[in-house]
C-alpha cells in the first residue's frame, strides 16, 4: 500500500448506503489487504475529515452463469466509516 488512493478504491452507491449518509456513515470499497487503521488514515488524508469508527467486512463473490459456463465474481472488501459530529461532510455524497 503506497498511497491512500491505493487503499480506497471507490465509494459504494446503493439505496442502503445512501440512507446511512444521514447518520454520518459512508461506505467505500477498499483494497483486500487494507486494515482499519490504513482505511482511517487514507480517508482523513483524501477528504480532510475526522473518522470516529471503521467497520470492515469481507464480501464473497457470487456464482454467475452464462449458459452452461459457471463462473464467480471476485471477492472484495467493504468499509463502513463513521465520521465525527464536528467533522465536515464528504462533498461527493452530498451531490447525489
GROMACS .gro file of N, CA and C in nm, residues 9-73:
model
  195
    9UNK      N    1  -1.071   0.231  -0.301
    9UNK     CA    2  -1.092   0.204  -0.443
    9UNK      C    3  -1.205   0.290  -0.498
   10UNK      N    4  -1.324   0.282  -0.437
   10UNK     CA    5  -1.436   0.362  -0.485
   10UNK      C    6  -1.546   0.366  -0.379
   11UNK      N    7  -1.633   0.467  -0.384
   11UNK     CA    8  -1.747   0.470  -0.292
   11UNK      C    9  -1.854   0.371  -0.339
   12UNK      N   10  -1.930   0.321  -0.244
   12UNK     CA   11  -2.041   0.231  -0.276
   12UNK      C   12  -2.169   0.313  -0.277
   13UNK      N   13  -2.236   0.317  -0.392
   13UNK     CA   14  -2.359   0.393  -0.407
   13UNK      C   15  -2.474   0.293  -0.420
   14UNK      N   16  -2.548   0.277  -0.313
   14UNK     CA   17  -2.667   0.191  -0.315
   14UNK      C   18  -2.773   0.257  -0.228
   15UNK      N   19  -2.892   0.205  -0.235
   15UNK     CA   20  -3.002   0.264  -0.157
   15UNK      C   21  -2.973   0.255  -0.008
   16UNK      N   22  -2.921   0.143   0.035
   16UNK     CA   23  -2.893   0.124   0.177
   16UNK      C   24  -2.779   0.215   0.224
   17UNK      N   25  -2.674   0.226   0.144
   17UNK     CA   26  -2.562   0.310   0.185
   17UNK      C   27  -2.599   0.458   0.184
   18UNK      N   28  -2.686   0.499   0.093
   18UNK     CA   29  -2.726   0.639   0.088
   18UNK      C   30  -2.820   0.675   0.205
   19UNK      N   31  -2.894   0.578   0.257
   19UNK     CA   32  -2.976   0.603   0.376
   19UNK      C   33  -2.889   0.627   0.499
   20UNK      N   34  -2.772   0.565   0.505
   20UNK     CA   35  -2.683   0.579   0.620
   20UNK      C   36  -2.604   0.710   0.619
   21UNK      N   37  -2.605   0.782   0.507
   21UNK     CA   38  -2.533   0.910   0.499
   21UNK      C   39  -2.589   1.010   0.601
   22UNK      N   40  -2.719   1.001   0.627
   22UNK     CA   41  -2.782   1.090   0.726
   22UNK      C   42  -2.726   1.065   0.866
   23UNK      N   43  -2.681   0.944   0.894
   23UNK     CA   44  -2.622   0.908   1.024
   23UNK      C   45  -2.471   0.927   1.024
   24UNK      N   46  -2.419   0.996   0.922
   24UNK     CA   47  -2.276   1.024   0.907
   24UNK      C   48  -2.194   0.896   0.888
   25UNK      N   49  -2.252   0.798   0.817
   25UNK     CA   50  -2.183   0.674   0.784
   25UNK      C   51  -2.169   0.666   0.633
   26UNK      N   52  -2.046   0.642   0.587
   26UNK     CA   53  -2.016   0.636   0.445
   26UNK      C   54  -1.955   0.500   0.413
   27UNK      N   55  -1.989   0.445   0.296
   27UNK     CA   56  -1.944   0.312   0.257
   27UNK      C   57  -1.847   0.322   0.139
   28UNK      N   58  -1.735   0.251   0.149
   28UNK     CA   59  -1.633   0.252   0.045
   28UNK      C   60  -1.588   0.109   0.017
   29UNK      N   61  -1.552   0.082  -0.108
   29UNK     CA   62  -1.485  -0.042  -0.144
   29UNK      C   63  -1.336  -0.017  -0.125
   30UNK      N   64  -1.268  -0.105  -0.051
   30UNK     CA   65  -1.127  -0.084  -0.018
   30UNK      C   66  -1.044  -0.203  -0.067
   31UNK      N   67  -0.913  -0.186  -0.065
   31UNK     CA   68  -0.822  -0.293  -0.106
   31UNK      C   69  -0.835  -0.412  -0.011
   32UNK      N   70  -0.817  -0.531  -0.065
   32UNK     CA   71  -0.833  -0.652   0.016
   32UNK      C   72  -0.730  -0.664   0.128
   33UNK      N   73  -0.613  -0.603   0.110
   33UNK     CA   74  -0.507  -0.614   0.210
   33UNK      C   75  -0.513  -0.502   0.313
   34UNK      N   76  -0.608  -0.410   0.299
   34UNK     CA   77  -0.615  -0.294   0.389
   34UNK      C   78  -0.676  -0.332   0.523
   35UNK      N   79  -0.629  -0.265   0.630
   35UNK     CA   80  -0.688  -0.285   0.762
   35UNK      C   81  -0.757  -0.155   0.807
   36UNK      N   82  -0.817  -0.156   0.925
   36UNK     CA   83  -0.894  -0.042   0.973
   36UNK      C   84  -0.810   0.084   0.987
   37UNK      N   85  -0.690   0.071   1.039
   37UNK     CA   86  -0.603   0.186   1.059
   37UNK      C   87  -0.565   0.249   0.926
   38UNK      N   88  -0.531   0.168   0.828
   38UNK     CA   89  -0.495   0.220   0.696
   38UNK      C   90  -0.613   0.291   0.630
   39UNK      N   91  -0.733   0.236   0.644
   39UNK     CA   92  -0.852   0.298   0.587
   39UNK      C   93  -0.878   0.433   0.654
   40UNK      N   94  -0.867   0.438   0.785
   40UNK     CA   95  -0.890   0.562   0.859
   40UNK      C   96  -0.792   0.671   0.815
   41UNK      N   97  -0.664   0.639   0.810
   41UNK     CA   98  -0.563   0.737   0.772
   41UNK      C   99  -0.580   0.782   0.626
   42UNK      N  100  -0.618   0.690   0.538
   42UNK     CA  101  -0.636   0.724   0.397
   42UNK      C  102  -0.754   0.820   0.378
   43UNK      N  103  -0.866   0.794   0.446
   43UNK     CA  104  -0.982   0.882   0.432
   43UNK      C  105  -0.956   1.019   0.493
   44UNK      N  106  -0.886   1.023   0.604
   44UNK     CA  107  -0.854   1.152   0.665
   44UNK      C  108  -0.765   1.236   0.574
   45UNK      N  109  -0.675   1.170   0.501
   45UNK     CA  110  -0.586   1.243   0.412
   45UNK      C  111  -0.658   1.286   0.283
   46UNK      N  112  -0.740   1.198   0.226
   46UNK     CA  113  -0.806   1.229   0.099
   46UNK      C  114  -0.913   1.337   0.117
   47UNK      N  115  -1.002   1.320   0.214
   47UNK     CA  116  -1.118   1.408   0.228
   47UNK      C  117  -1.101   1.515   0.335
   48UNK      N  118  -1.000   1.507   0.419
   48UNK     CA  119  -0.980   1.606   0.524
   48UNK      C  120  -1.087   1.600   0.631
   49UNK      N  121  -1.126   1.479   0.672
   49UNK     CA  122  -1.230   1.458   0.773
   49UNK      C  123  -1.170   1.390   0.895
   50UNK      N  124  -1.248   1.387   1.005
   50UNK     CA  125  -1.208   1.311   1.123
   50UNK      C  126  -1.294   1.185   1.131
   51UNK      N  127  -1.230   1.070   1.131
   51UNK     CA  128  -1.300   0.942   1.135
   51UNK      C  129  -1.315   0.897   1.279
   52UNK      N  130  -1.438   0.862   1.316
   52UNK     CA  131  -1.465   0.814   1.451
   52UNK      C  132  -1.449   0.662   1.461
   53UNK      N  133  -1.505   0.589   1.361
   53UNK     CA  134  -1.505   0.444   1.368
   53UNK      C  135  -1.502   0.386   1.228
   54UNK      N  136  -1.437   0.270   1.212
   54UNK     CA  137  -1.431   0.200   1.084
   54UNK      C  138  -1.474   0.055   1.106
   55UNK      N  139  -1.573   0.011   1.029
   55UNK     CA  140  -1.615  -0.129   1.028
   55UNK      C  141  -1.581  -0.186   0.892
   56UNK      N  142  -1.514  -0.302   0.890
   56UNK     CA  143  -1.472  -0.364   0.765
   56UNK      C  144  -1.537  -0.501   0.753
   57UNK      N  145  -1.581  -0.532   0.630
   57UNK     CA  146  -1.639  -0.665   0.605
   57UNK      C  147  -1.585  -0.720   0.473
   58UNK      N  148  -1.560  -0.849   0.473
   58UNK     CA  149  -1.520  -0.920   0.352
   58UNK      C  150  -1.645  -0.964   0.278
   59UNK      N  151  -1.652  -0.935   0.149
   59UNK     CA  152  -1.768  -0.969   0.067
   59UNK      C  153  -1.726  -1.081  -0.026
   60UNK      N  154  -1.792  -1.195  -0.017
   60UNK     CA  155  -1.761  -1.307  -0.104
   60UNK      C  156  -1.825  -1.286  -0.240
   61UNK      N  157  -1.757  -1.332  -0.345
   61UNK     CA  158  -1.808  -1.320  -0.481
   61UNK      C  159  -1.927  -1.411  -0.504
   62UNK      N  160  -2.012  -1.372  -0.597
   62UNK     CA  161  -2.132  -1.450  -0.629
   62UNK      C  162  -2.104  -1.545  -0.745
   63UNK      N  163  -2.176  -1.656  -0.748
   63UNK     CA  164  -2.166  -1.750  -0.858
   63UNK      C  165  -2.256  -1.700  -0.970
   64UNK      N  166  -2.201  -1.688  -1.090
   64UNK     CA  167  -2.275  -1.640  -1.207
   64UNK      C  168  -2.271  -1.746  -1.316
   65UNK      N  169  -2.378  -1.750  -1.399
   65UNK     CA  170  -2.384  -1.846  -1.509
   65UNK      C  171  -2.409  -1.773  -1.640
   66UNK      N  172  -2.343  -1.820  -1.743
   66UNK     CA  173  -2.369  -1.777  -1.880
   66UNK      C  174  -2.392  -1.904  -1.960
   67UNK      N  175  -2.517  -1.945  -1.973
   67UNK     CA  176  -2.546  -2.071  -2.040
   67UNK      C  177  -2.496  -2.186  -1.955
   68UNK      N  178  -2.410  -2.269  -2.013
   68UNK     CA  179  -2.354  -2.381  -1.938
   68UNK      C  180  -2.233  -2.343  -1.856
   69UNK      N  181  -2.170  -2.233  -1.889
   69UNK     CA  182  -2.048  -2.192  -1.822
   69UNK      C  183  -2.080  -2.130  -1.686
   70UNK      N  184  -2.012  -2.179  -1.584
   70UNK     CA  185  -2.032  -2.126  -1.449
   70UNK      C  186  -1.904  -2.054  -1.408
   71UNK      N  187  -1.921  -1.934  -1.354
   71UNK     CA  188  -1.807  -1.857  -1.308
   71UNK      C  189  -1.838  -1.792  -1.174
   72UNK      N  190  -1.748  -1.709  -1.127
   72UNK     CA  191  -1.764  -1.645  -0.996
   72UNK      C  192  -1.708  -1.505  -1.004
   73UNK      N  193  -1.779  -1.408  -0.947
   73UNK     CA  194  -1.727  -1.273  -0.941
   73UNK      C  195  -1.619  -1.265  -0.833
   0.00000   0.00000   0.00000
